[in-house]
Coordinates of C-alpha atoms in Angstrom, one line a residue:
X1340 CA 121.0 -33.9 161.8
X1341 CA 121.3 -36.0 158.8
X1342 CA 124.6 -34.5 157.2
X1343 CA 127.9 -36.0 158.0
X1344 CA 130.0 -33.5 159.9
X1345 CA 133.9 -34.2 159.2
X1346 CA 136.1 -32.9 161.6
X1347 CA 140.0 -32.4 161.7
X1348 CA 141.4 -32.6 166.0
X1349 CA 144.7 -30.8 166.2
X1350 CA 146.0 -31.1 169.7
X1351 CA 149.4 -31.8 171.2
X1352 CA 148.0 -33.7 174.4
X1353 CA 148.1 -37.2 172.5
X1354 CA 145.2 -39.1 175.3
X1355 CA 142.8 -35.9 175.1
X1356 CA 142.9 -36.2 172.1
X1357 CA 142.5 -39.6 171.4
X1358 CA 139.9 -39.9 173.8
X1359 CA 137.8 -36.9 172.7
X1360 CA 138.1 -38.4 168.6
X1361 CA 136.6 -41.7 170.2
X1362 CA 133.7 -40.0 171.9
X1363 CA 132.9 -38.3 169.2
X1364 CA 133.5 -40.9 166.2
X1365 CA 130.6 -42.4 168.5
X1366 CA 128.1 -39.7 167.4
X1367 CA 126.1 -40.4 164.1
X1368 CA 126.7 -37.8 162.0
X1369 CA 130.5 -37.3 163.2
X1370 CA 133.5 -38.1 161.3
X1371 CA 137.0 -37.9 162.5
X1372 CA 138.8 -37.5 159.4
X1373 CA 142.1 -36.1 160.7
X1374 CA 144.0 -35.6 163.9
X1375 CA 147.3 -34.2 164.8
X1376 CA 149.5 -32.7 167.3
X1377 CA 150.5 -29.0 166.0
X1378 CA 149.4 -26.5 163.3
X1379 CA 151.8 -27.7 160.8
X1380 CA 150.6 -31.1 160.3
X1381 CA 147.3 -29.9 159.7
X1382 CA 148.3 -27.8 157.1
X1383 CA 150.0 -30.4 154.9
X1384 CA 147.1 -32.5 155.2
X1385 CA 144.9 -29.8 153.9
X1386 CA 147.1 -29.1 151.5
X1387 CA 147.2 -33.0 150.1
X1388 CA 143.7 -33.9 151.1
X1389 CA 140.8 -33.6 148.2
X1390 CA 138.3 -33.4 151.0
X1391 CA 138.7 -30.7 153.7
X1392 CA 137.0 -30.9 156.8
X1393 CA 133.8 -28.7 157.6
X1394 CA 135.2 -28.1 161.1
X1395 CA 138.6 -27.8 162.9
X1396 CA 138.6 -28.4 167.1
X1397 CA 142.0 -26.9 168.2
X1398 CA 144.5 -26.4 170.6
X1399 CA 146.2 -23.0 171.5
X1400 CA 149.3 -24.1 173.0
X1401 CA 150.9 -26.7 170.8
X1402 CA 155.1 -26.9 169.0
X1403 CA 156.0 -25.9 166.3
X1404 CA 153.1 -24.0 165.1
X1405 CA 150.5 -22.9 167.7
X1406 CA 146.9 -22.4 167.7
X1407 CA 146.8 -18.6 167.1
X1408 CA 148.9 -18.8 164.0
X1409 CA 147.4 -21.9 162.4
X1410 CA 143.7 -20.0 162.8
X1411 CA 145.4 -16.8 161.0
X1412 CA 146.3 -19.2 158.0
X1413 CA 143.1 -21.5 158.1
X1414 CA 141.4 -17.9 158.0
X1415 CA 143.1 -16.6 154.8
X1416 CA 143.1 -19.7 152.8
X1417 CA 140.3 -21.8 153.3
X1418 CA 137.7 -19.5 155.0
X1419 CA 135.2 -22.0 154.4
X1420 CA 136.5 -24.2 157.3
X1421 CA 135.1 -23.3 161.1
X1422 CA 137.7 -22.9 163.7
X1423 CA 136.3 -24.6 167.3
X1424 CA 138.8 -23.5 169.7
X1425 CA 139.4 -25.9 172.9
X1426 CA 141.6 -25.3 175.4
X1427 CA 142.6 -25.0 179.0
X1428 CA 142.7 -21.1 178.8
X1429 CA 138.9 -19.6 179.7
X1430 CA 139.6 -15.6 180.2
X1431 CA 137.1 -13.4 178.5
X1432 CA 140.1 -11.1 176.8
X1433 CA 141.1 -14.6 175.5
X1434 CA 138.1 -16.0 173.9
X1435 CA 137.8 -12.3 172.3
X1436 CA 141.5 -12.8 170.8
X1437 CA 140.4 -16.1 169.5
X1438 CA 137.2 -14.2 168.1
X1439 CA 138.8 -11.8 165.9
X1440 CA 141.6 -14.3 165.0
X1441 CA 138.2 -16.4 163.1
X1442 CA 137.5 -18.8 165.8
X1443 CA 133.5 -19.8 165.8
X1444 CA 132.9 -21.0 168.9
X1445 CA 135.3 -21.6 172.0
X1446 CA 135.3 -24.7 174.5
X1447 CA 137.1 -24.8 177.6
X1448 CA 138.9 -28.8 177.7
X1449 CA 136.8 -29.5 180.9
X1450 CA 133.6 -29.3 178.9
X1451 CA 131.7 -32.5 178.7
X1452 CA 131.1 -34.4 175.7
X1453 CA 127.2 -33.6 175.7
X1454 CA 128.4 -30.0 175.2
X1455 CA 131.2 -30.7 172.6
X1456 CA 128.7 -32.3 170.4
X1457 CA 126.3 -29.5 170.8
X1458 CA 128.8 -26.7 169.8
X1459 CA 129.7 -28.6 166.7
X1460 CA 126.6 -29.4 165.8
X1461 CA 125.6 -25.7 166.1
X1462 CA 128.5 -24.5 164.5
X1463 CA 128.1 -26.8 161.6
X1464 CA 124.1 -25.5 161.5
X1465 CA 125.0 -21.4 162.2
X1466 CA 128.4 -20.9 161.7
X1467 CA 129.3 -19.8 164.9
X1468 CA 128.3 -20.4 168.3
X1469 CA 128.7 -18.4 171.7
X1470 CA 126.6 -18.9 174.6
X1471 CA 124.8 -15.9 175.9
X1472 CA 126.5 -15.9 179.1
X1473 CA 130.3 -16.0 177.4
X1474 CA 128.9 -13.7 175.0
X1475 CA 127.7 -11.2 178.0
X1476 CA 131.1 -11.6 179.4
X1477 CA 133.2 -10.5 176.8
X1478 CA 130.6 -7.6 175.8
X1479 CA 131.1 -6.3 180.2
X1480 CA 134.6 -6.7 179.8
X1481 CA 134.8 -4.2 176.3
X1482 CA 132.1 -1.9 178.0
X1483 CA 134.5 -1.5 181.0
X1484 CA 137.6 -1.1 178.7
X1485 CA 136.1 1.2 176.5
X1486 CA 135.6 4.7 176.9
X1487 CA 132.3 6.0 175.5
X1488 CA 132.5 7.5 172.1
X1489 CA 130.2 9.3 169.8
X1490 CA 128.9 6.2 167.6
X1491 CA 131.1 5.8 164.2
X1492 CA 129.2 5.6 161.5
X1493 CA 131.8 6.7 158.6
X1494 CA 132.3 2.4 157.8
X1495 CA 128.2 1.2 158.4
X1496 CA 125.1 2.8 156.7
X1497 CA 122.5 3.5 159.2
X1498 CA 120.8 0.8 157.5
X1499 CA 123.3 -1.9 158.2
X1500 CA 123.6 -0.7 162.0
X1501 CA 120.0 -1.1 162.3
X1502 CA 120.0 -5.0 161.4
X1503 CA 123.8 -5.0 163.6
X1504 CA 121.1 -4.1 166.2
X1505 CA 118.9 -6.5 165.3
X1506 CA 121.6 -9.4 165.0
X1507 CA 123.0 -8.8 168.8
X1508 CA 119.0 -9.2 169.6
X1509 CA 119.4 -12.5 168.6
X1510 CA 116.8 -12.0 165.7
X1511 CA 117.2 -14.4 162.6
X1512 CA 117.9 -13.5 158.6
X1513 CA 114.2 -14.1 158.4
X1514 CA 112.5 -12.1 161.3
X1515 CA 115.3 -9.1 160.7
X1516 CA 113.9 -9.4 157.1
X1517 CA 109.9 -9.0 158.2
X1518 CA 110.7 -6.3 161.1
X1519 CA 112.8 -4.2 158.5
X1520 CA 110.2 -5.1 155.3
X1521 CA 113.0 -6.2 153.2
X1522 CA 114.1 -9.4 151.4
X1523 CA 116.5 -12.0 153.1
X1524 CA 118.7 -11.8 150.5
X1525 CA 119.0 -7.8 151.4
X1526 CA 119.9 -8.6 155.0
X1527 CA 122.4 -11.7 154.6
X1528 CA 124.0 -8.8 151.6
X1529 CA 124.2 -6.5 154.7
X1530 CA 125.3 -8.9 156.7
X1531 CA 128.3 -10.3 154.2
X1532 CA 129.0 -6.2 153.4
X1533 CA 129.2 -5.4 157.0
X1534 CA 132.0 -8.9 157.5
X1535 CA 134.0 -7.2 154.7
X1536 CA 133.5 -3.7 155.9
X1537 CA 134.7 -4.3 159.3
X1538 CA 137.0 -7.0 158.1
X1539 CA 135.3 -9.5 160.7
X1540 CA 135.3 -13.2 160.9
X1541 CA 132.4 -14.2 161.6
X1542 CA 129.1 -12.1 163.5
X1543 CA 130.5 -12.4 167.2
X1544 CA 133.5 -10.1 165.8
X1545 CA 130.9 -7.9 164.3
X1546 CA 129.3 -7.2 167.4
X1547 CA 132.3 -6.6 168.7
X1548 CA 133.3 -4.3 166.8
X1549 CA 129.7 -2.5 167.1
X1550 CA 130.3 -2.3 170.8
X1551 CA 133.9 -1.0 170.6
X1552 CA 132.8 2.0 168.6
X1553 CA 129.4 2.7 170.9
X1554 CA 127.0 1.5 167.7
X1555 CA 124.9 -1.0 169.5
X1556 CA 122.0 -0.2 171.8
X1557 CA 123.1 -2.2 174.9

């Protein structure tokens, strides 16, 4: 990648996070423009800074203002920015909570650098990046919690379930577009009308939601 991916750390544990801003200040196409301990102190520098970072890797546990709270903010006033959660917490029910709170992808603090570069870099490319196997994880764990329903279809046309469908089928804009003989443009409109209809962060919280009311074909 030949873009410059800015990044803002925000994590209370002063050597992890020192160490990890090193490792990746090493990469190329990294920049560690901001780090900090809590939530707070990344606000006021988004609030004084004229250059906002593309990506934000973050703590859960942290004073004065934790990692659940600052990605409700970061969600509602600059949506823009992705939201890497790292931290020492890996249950499945978690990494959903993080989901619909508008995290993009979720790393647990004994990943190793080779896979810290890789989420951000995929995140920075996508917007959002899950592994299929976390992904599986938290889709068993809603199957199990759920009790099957008669599919809701009062917020989704039967269009926009069909390219959901699609989109947990790990299909791209482009071949969803050629299987469904429509534009791009009509499926990434689906897409963004399906985020605002389900009031979703990001796709992972779309499936989500398509599995908690029985509308995918799993």
């Amino acid at each position: 990648m030949n873009s410059i991916i800015h990044i803002a750390m925000i994590d209370d544990e002063v050597l992890f996070r020192k160490s990890m801003a090193f490792l990746l200040n090493e990469e190329k196409n990294i920049n560690i423009m901001f780090d900090g301990d809590n939530g707070q102190e990344l606000l006021k520098f988004l609030r004084k800074s004229e250059r906002h970072p593309d990506i934000i890797l973050m703590d859960i546990r942290m004073p004065v203002l934790n990692g659940i709270d600052t990605s409700k903010i970061i969600s509602e006033k600059y949506p823009k920015i992705k939201i890497i959660i790292i931290s020492s917490y890996d249950s499945d029910h978690f990494i959903e909570q993080m989901v619909q709170y508008g995290a993009c992808a979720y790393l647990v603090k004994q990943s190793d650098p080779q896979t810290v570069v890789h989420t951000i870099n995929q995140v920075y490319r996508y917007g959002v990046y899950f592994p299929a196997e976390m992904l599986n994880n938290i889709i068993n764990t809603k199957r199990l919690t759920n009790r099957p329903s008669e599919p809701v279809l009062k917020d989704l046309s039967e269009r926009e379930v069909e390219i959901l469908n699609l989109i947990y089928q790990q299909f791209n804009t482009k071949e969803i577009a050629e299987k469904l003989y429509i534009s791009e443009r009509t499926v990434e409109g689906h897409r963004k009308n399906m985020l605002d209809k389900t009031k979703s962060k990001n796709v992972v919280g779309l499936i989500l939601y398509g599995i908690k009311n029985n509308l995918l074909s799993i």
